[in-house]
């Protein structure tokens, strides 16, 4: 059953230069947890809405049975707060074992078995915006972990030092490419570089340097400015119109 409060549909509009996933011939569209469920990790008092495998399985089932796949909405986008608060002794990320007891690979398999793509979140900083372990300095380790889990789409936020982004985002792009798995690479780097789109290094962000397939922007007016600023780099990428919130009547 979909949330009684809102369905949050993530969709991407307008085009931008390289796709990490060459099968992405249309903008990725799906369901994202962040705008409604945020970082609710209290499963003892809020088991239906907390960030857990139960939430994402329920949304996967709703997407598969509710006609969304036929309409083009085919991905479940996990956002922040899925991780354990510490990396494992060998340096890998792991999902919180209480909220995701089956593990991330099993969750990805659950989605794939229902025709749904598995989208995950990290950040190019020491911690995510909610304070969980992120991918700064672990780009290769994390990219291989995500590929092994069967991730199809990766949102990479920026929650730390802007000076690292020109190094970190290209490193993540190269690491994802090196896994050999087709993963759509969605980066938030441009959102942390101010409002002057003409001053942003689009050639590096979506050209030969970073291979970022999507970038996050707030509205269509800004997206139009972005596309104009990208110039020759604007072919075959997507500029993300982040969220559309649609009221939903509870289903029995």
mmCIF file of C-alpha atoms in Angstrom:
data_model
loop_
_atom_site.group_PDB
_atom_site.id
_atom_site.type_symbol
_atom_site.label_atom_id
_atom_site.label_comp_id
_atom_site.label_asym_id
_atom_site.label_seq_id
_atom_site.Cartn_x
_atom_site.Cartn_y
_atom_site.Cartn_z
ATOM 1 C CA UNK A 1 0.000 0.000 0.000
ATOM 2 C CA UNK A 2 1.346 3.406 -0.923
ATOM 3 C CA UNK A 3 1.697 6.030 1.773
ATOM 4 C CA UNK A 4 -1.627 7.452 2.908
ATOM 5 C CA UNK A 5 -0.020 10.878 2.979
ATOM 6 C CA UNK A 6 1.605 11.387 -0.406
ATOM 7 C CA UNK A 7 3.150 9.637 -3.326
ATOM 8 C CA UNK A 8 6.404 11.385 -4.174
ATOM 9 C CA UNK A 9 7.292 10.856 -7.792
ATOM 10 C CA UNK A 10 10.808 11.702 -8.854
ATOM 11 C CA UNK A 11 11.080 12.651 -12.478
ATOM 12 C CA UNK A 12 13.779 14.093 -14.621
ATOM 13 C CA UNK A 13 13.212 16.562 -17.444
ATOM 14 C CA UNK A 14 15.406 18.125 -20.125
ATOM 15 C CA UNK A 15 18.578 16.831 -21.604
ATOM 16 C CA UNK A 16 22.250 17.179 -20.688
ATOM 17 C CA UNK A 17 26.288 14.687 -22.389
ATOM 18 C CA UNK A 18 27.257 11.216 -21.255
ATOM 19 C CA UNK A 19 25.113 8.507 -19.730
ATOM 20 C CA UNK A 20 26.830 6.089 -17.362
ATOM 21 C CA UNK A 21 23.962 3.781 -18.213
ATOM 22 C CA UNK A 22 23.549 3.714 -22.016
ATOM 23 C CA UNK A 23 20.122 2.121 -21.681
ATOM 24 C CA UNK A 24 18.802 5.353 -20.151
ATOM 25 C CA UNK A 25 17.135 6.682 -23.295
ATOM 26 C CA UNK A 26 14.364 8.408 -21.368
ATOM 27 C CA UNK A 27 14.638 10.389 -18.136
ATOM 28 C CA UNK A 28 14.677 8.154 -15.038
ATOM 29 C CA UNK A 29 11.332 8.334 -13.247
ATOM 30 C CA UNK A 30 10.233 6.717 -10.023
ATOM 31 C CA UNK A 31 9.499 7.075 -6.329
ATOM 32 C CA UNK A 32 11.825 8.745 -3.811
ATOM 33 C CA UNK A 33 11.489 8.564 -0.045
ATOM 34 C CA UNK A 34 13.159 11.790 1.050
ATOM 35 C CA UNK A 35 10.486 14.485 0.813
ATOM 36 C CA UNK A 36 8.031 12.598 3.009
ATOM 37 C CA UNK A 37 9.953 10.072 5.083
ATOM 38 C CA UNK A 38 13.203 12.041 5.471
ATOM 39 C CA UNK A 39 15.423 10.357 8.097
ATOM 40 C CA UNK A 40 12.772 8.635 10.204
ATOM 41 C CA UNK A 41 14.715 5.743 11.761
ATOM 42 C CA UNK A 42 12.462 5.087 14.754
ATOM 43 C CA UNK A 43 10.978 1.779 13.660
ATOM 44 C CA UNK A 44 9.863 0.897 17.179
ATOM 45 C CA UNK A 45 7.248 3.664 17.265
ATOM 46 C CA UNK A 46 6.765 4.247 13.520
ATOM 47 C CA UNK A 47 7.268 0.875 11.807
ATOM 48 C CA UNK A 48 5.257 1.776 8.700
ATOM 49 C CA UNK A 49 7.066 4.978 7.821
ATOM 50 C CA UNK A 50 10.600 4.492 9.116
ATOM 51 C CA UNK A 51 13.501 4.106 6.673
ATOM 52 C CA UNK A 52 13.637 0.318 6.414
ATOM 53 C CA UNK A 53 13.415 -2.564 3.991
ATOM 54 C CA UNK A 54 9.707 -2.850 4.829
ATOM 55 C CA UNK A 55 9.068 0.674 3.541
ATOM 56 C CA UNK A 56 10.939 0.115 0.284
ATOM 57 C CA UNK A 57 9.421 -3.309 -0.304
ATOM 58 C CA UNK A 58 5.947 -1.869 0.204
ATOM 59 C CA UNK A 59 6.618 0.923 -2.276
ATOM 60 C CA UNK A 60 8.111 -1.571 -4.728
ATOM 61 C CA UNK A 61 4.977 -3.708 -4.519
ATOM 62 C CA UNK A 62 2.776 -0.650 -5.012
ATOM 63 C CA UNK A 63 4.753 0.446 -8.049
ATOM 64 C CA UNK A 64 4.615 -3.029 -9.585
ATOM 65 C CA UNK A 65 0.886 -3.543 -9.024
ATOM 66 C CA UNK A 66 -0.478 -0.010 -9.313
ATOM 67 C CA UNK A 67 0.083 0.645 -12.998
ATOM 68 C CA UNK A 68 3.141 2.853 -12.490
ATOM 69 C CA UNK A 69 5.490 0.643 -14.506
ATOM 70 C CA UNK A 70 3.282 0.964 -17.579
ATOM 71 C CA UNK A 71 3.356 4.751 -17.149
ATOM 72 C CA UNK A 72 7.170 4.777 -17.071
ATOM 73 C CA UNK A 73 7.746 5.103 -13.332
ATOM 74 C CA UNK A 74 10.055 2.170 -12.748
ATOM 75 C CA UNK A 75 12.554 2.952 -9.983
ATOM 76 C CA UNK A 76 12.595 3.098 -6.191
ATOM 77 C CA UNK A 77 15.001 5.762 -4.939
ATOM 78 C CA UNK A 78 16.392 5.319 -1.462
ATOM 79 C CA UNK A 79 17.856 8.452 0.062
ATOM 80 C CA UNK A 80 19.881 9.222 3.193
ATOM 81 C CA UNK A 81 19.915 7.268 6.488
ATOM 82 C CA UNK A 82 19.965 3.689 5.184
ATOM 83 C CA UNK A 83 23.519 3.067 6.422
ATOM 84 C CA UNK A 84 24.904 1.719 9.647
ATOM 85 C CA UNK A 85 26.599 4.502 11.576
ATOM 86 C CA UNK A 86 30.066 2.988 11.054
ATOM 87 C CA UNK A 87 31.764 1.228 8.172
ATOM 88 C CA UNK A 88 32.717 -2.415 8.594
ATOM 89 C CA UNK A 89 36.289 -3.267 9.702
ATOM 90 C CA UNK A 90 37.230 -3.826 6.037
ATOM 91 C CA UNK A 91 35.994 -0.346 5.137
ATOM 92 C CA UNK A 92 32.742 -1.126 3.336
ATOM 93 C CA UNK A 93 29.371 0.479 3.808
ATOM 94 C CA UNK A 94 26.626 -1.691 5.230
ATOM 95 C CA UNK A 95 22.935 -1.107 5.774
ATOM 96 C CA UNK A 96 21.618 -0.752 9.301
ATOM 97 C CA UNK A 97 21.087 -4.408 10.292
ATOM 98 C CA UNK A 98 17.992 -3.758 12.408
ATOM 99 C CA UNK A 99 16.143 -1.800 9.744
ATOM 100 C CA UNK A 100 17.481 -3.799 6.775
ATOM 101 C CA UNK A 101 17.939 -7.318 8.185
ATOM 102 C CA UNK A 102 17.938 -8.968 4.743
ATOM 103 C CA UNK A 103 20.729 -6.727 3.445
ATOM 104 C CA UNK A 104 20.920 -4.449 0.439
ATOM 105 C CA UNK A 105 21.604 -7.082 -2.188
ATOM 106 C CA UNK A 106 18.461 -8.944 -1.147
ATOM 107 C CA UNK A 107 16.477 -5.704 -1.286
ATOM 108 C CA UNK A 108 17.801 -5.005 -4.777
ATOM 109 C CA UNK A 109 16.897 -8.543 -5.838
ATOM 110 C CA UNK A 110 13.374 -7.978 -4.483
ATOM 111 C CA UNK A 111 13.002 -4.865 -6.633
ATOM 112 C CA UNK A 112 14.471 -6.460 -9.754
ATOM 113 C CA UNK A 113 12.186 -9.490 -9.457
ATOM 114 C CA UNK A 114 9.240 -7.097 -9.772
ATOM 115 C CA UNK A 115 10.635 -5.159 -12.704
ATOM 116 C CA UNK A 116 11.736 -2.200 -10.578
ATOM 117 C CA UNK A 117 15.136 -0.495 -10.661
ATOM 118 C CA UNK A 118 17.179 -0.090 -7.474
ATOM 119 C CA UNK A 119 18.357 3.469 -6.747
ATOM 120 C CA UNK A 120 20.623 4.321 -3.821
ATOM 121 C CA UNK A 121 22.213 7.359 -2.136
ATOM 122 C CA UNK A 122 25.640 8.436 -0.952
ATOM 123 C CA UNK A 123 27.597 11.704 -0.795
ATOM 124 C CA UNK A 124 30.997 13.079 -1.823
ATOM 125 C CA UNK A 125 31.875 14.023 1.740
ATOM 126 C CA UNK A 126 33.007 12.341 4.935
ATOM 127 C CA UNK A 127 29.427 11.976 6.096
ATOM 128 C CA UNK A 128 26.039 12.293 4.446
ATOM 129 C CA UNK A 129 23.909 15.341 5.180
ATOM 130 C CA UNK A 130 22.277 13.363 8.005
ATOM 131 C CA UNK A 131 25.639 12.341 9.479
ATOM 132 C CA UNK A 132 26.028 8.782 8.160
ATOM 133 C CA UNK A 133 29.230 7.440 6.539
ATOM 134 C CA UNK A 134 29.662 8.751 2.991
ATOM 135 C CA UNK A 135 32.012 8.123 0.070
ATOM 136 C CA UNK A 136 34.824 10.699 0.318
ATOM 137 C CA UNK A 137 38.037 8.694 -0.038
ATOM 138 C CA UNK A 138 36.082 5.463 -0.556
ATOM 139 C CA UNK A 139 34.886 5.976 -4.115
ATOM 140 C CA UNK A 140 36.283 2.737 -5.525
ATOM 141 C CA UNK A 141 35.284 0.646 -2.498
ATOM 142 C CA UNK A 142 31.761 2.018 -2.499
ATOM 143 C CA UNK A 143 31.285 1.797 -6.264
ATOM 144 C CA UNK A 144 32.197 -1.883 -6.167
ATOM 145 C CA UNK A 145 29.885 -2.428 -3.197
ATOM 146 C CA UNK A 146 26.987 -0.740 -4.974
ATOM 147 C CA UNK A 147 27.606 -2.727 -8.154
ATOM 148 C CA UNK A 148 27.702 -5.993 -6.183
ATOM 149 C CA UNK A 149 24.351 -5.079 -4.621
ATOM 150 C CA UNK A 150 22.819 -4.574 -8.058
ATOM 151 C CA UNK A 151 22.327 -0.804 -7.819
ATOM 152 C CA UNK A 152 21.001 0.737 -11.048
ATOM 153 C CA UNK A 153 21.081 4.427 -10.142
ATOM 154 C CA UNK A 154 23.240 6.336 -7.667
ATOM 155 C CA UNK A 155 22.459 9.771 -6.276
ATOM 156 C CA UNK A 156 25.669 11.357 -4.970
ATOM 157 C CA UNK A 157 24.973 14.323 -2.702
ATOM 158 C CA UNK A 158 27.471 16.911 -1.498
ATOM 159 C CA UNK A 159 27.444 17.437 2.263
ATOM 160 C CA UNK A 160 30.937 18.669 3.062
ATOM 161 C CA UNK A 161 33.878 20.655 1.727
ATOM 162 C CA UNK A 162 33.185 22.097 -1.738
ATOM 163 C CA UNK A 163 36.922 22.053 -2.462
ATOM 164 C CA UNK A 164 36.832 18.252 -2.635
ATOM 165 C CA UNK A 165 34.103 18.048 -5.261
ATOM 166 C CA UNK A 166 36.342 18.650 -8.337
ATOM 167 C CA UNK A 167 38.331 15.605 -7.186
ATOM 168 C CA UNK A 168 35.635 13.472 -5.605
ATOM 169 C CA UNK A 169 32.891 13.554 -8.215
ATOM 170 C CA UNK A 170 35.223 12.568 -11.086
ATOM 171 C CA UNK A 171 36.675 9.809 -8.888
ATOM 172 C CA UNK A 172 33.207 8.416 -8.277
ATOM 173 C CA UNK A 173 32.387 8.599 -11.982
ATOM 174 C CA UNK A 174 35.555 6.693 -12.858
ATOM 175 C CA UNK A 175 34.939 4.164 -10.077
ATOM 176 C CA UNK A 176 31.390 3.465 -11.230
ATOM 177 C CA UNK A 177 32.546 3.039 -14.813
ATOM 178 C CA UNK A 178 35.299 0.658 -13.702
ATOM 179 C CA UNK A 179 32.776 -1.699 -12.078
ATOM 180 C CA UNK A 180 31.440 -2.667 -15.509
ATOM 181 C CA UNK A 181 27.863 -2.336 -14.278
ATOM 182 C CA UNK A 182 25.483 0.118 -15.930
ATOM 183 C CA UNK A 183 24.667 2.621 -13.179
ATOM 184 C CA UNK A 184 23.035 5.989 -13.782
ATOM 185 C CA UNK A 185 25.216 8.564 -12.011
ATOM 186 C CA UNK A 186 23.249 11.450 -10.513
ATOM 187 C CA UNK A 187 25.418 14.099 -8.877
ATOM 188 C CA UNK A 188 24.513 17.113 -6.778
ATOM 189 C CA UNK A 189 27.789 18.931 -7.436
ATOM 190 C CA UNK A 190 26.247 21.788 -9.484
ATOM 191 C CA UNK A 191 23.740 22.554 -6.731
ATOM 192 C CA UNK A 192 26.594 23.508 -4.385
ATOM 193 C CA UNK A 193 28.302 25.913 -6.809
ATOM 194 C CA UNK A 194 25.996 28.909 -6.491
ATOM 195 C CA UNK A 195 23.356 30.280 -8.842
ATOM 196 C CA UNK A 196 25.446 31.497 -11.795
ATOM 197 C CA UNK A 197 25.138 28.600 -14.215
ATOM 198 C CA UNK A 198 27.587 30.158 -16.699
ATOM 199 C CA UNK A 199 30.395 29.914 -14.119
ATOM 200 C CA UNK A 200 29.966 26.205 -13.419
ATOM 201 C CA UNK A 201 32.474 23.734 -14.962
ATOM 202 C CA UNK A 202 29.941 21.866 -17.095
ATOM 203 C CA UNK A 203 32.652 20.350 -19.258
ATOM 204 C CA UNK A 204 34.064 18.621 -16.208
ATOM 205 C CA UNK A 205 30.733 17.870 -14.553
ATOM 206 C CA UNK A 206 29.067 16.187 -17.526
ATOM 207 C CA UNK A 207 31.745 16.073 -20.191
ATOM 208 C CA UNK A 208 34.821 13.908 -20.302
ATOM 209 C CA UNK A 209 35.749 14.411 -16.667
ATOM 210 C CA UNK A 210 33.003 13.265 -14.302
ATOM 211 C CA UNK A 211 30.450 11.463 -16.503
ATOM 212 C CA UNK A 212 27.588 12.682 -14.353
ATOM 213 C CA UNK A 213 24.376 11.769 -16.123
ATOM 214 C CA UNK A 214 22.006 13.833 -13.992
ATOM 215 C CA UNK A 215 22.320 16.943 -11.891
ATOM 216 C CA UNK A 216 19.902 18.365 -9.344
ATOM 217 C CA UNK A 217 18.098 21.689 -9.748
ATOM 218 C CA UNK A 218 15.096 23.232 -8.077
ATOM 219 C CA UNK A 219 12.741 24.359 -10.835
ATOM 220 C CA UNK A 220 12.156 24.465 -14.561
ATOM 221 C CA UNK A 221 13.269 28.095 -14.901
ATOM 222 C CA UNK A 222 16.626 27.184 -13.430
ATOM 223 C CA UNK A 223 16.764 24.037 -15.547
ATOM 224 C CA UNK A 224 16.368 26.165 -18.654
ATOM 225 C CA UNK A 225 19.269 28.388 -17.561
ATOM 226 C CA UNK A 226 21.327 25.287 -16.899
ATOM 227 C CA UNK A 227 20.727 23.924 -20.371
ATOM 228 C CA UNK A 228 21.706 27.208 -21.981
ATOM 229 C CA UNK A 229 24.877 27.358 -19.884
ATOM 230 C CA UNK A 230 25.849 23.775 -20.748
ATOM 231 C CA UNK A 231 26.044 24.509 -24.446
ATOM 232 C CA UNK A 232 27.806 21.639 -26.254
ATOM 233 C CA UNK A 233 27.751 19.508 -23.116
ATOM 234 C CA UNK A 234 23.934 19.405 -23.044
ATOM 235 C CA UNK A 235 23.410 16.436 -25.341
ATOM 236 C CA UNK A 236 22.250 13.086 -23.923
ATOM 237 C CA UNK A 237 22.228 14.026 -20.236
ATOM 238 C CA UNK A 238 19.336 14.867 -17.971
ATOM 239 C CA UNK A 239 18.741 17.871 -15.744
ATOM 240 C CA UNK A 240 16.711 16.741 -12.768
ATOM 241 C CA UNK A 241 13.435 18.401 -11.822
ATOM 242 C CA UNK A 242 13.727 16.975 -8.390
ATOM 243 C CA UNK A 243 10.270 16.133 -6.985
ATOM 244 C CA UNK A 244 6.589 16.278 -7.716
ATOM 245 C CA UNK A 245 4.342 15.689 -4.721
ATOM 246 C CA UNK A 246 0.978 14.170 -5.610
ATOM 247 C CA UNK A 247 -1.842 13.777 -3.046
ATOM 248 C CA UNK A 248 -2.853 10.169 -2.668
ATOM 249 C CA UNK A 249 -6.065 8.682 -1.300
ATOM 250 C CA UNK A 250 -5.353 5.686 0.945
ATOM 251 C CA UNK A 251 -6.021 2.309 -0.594
ATOM 252 C CA UNK A 252 -7.725 -0.471 1.343
#
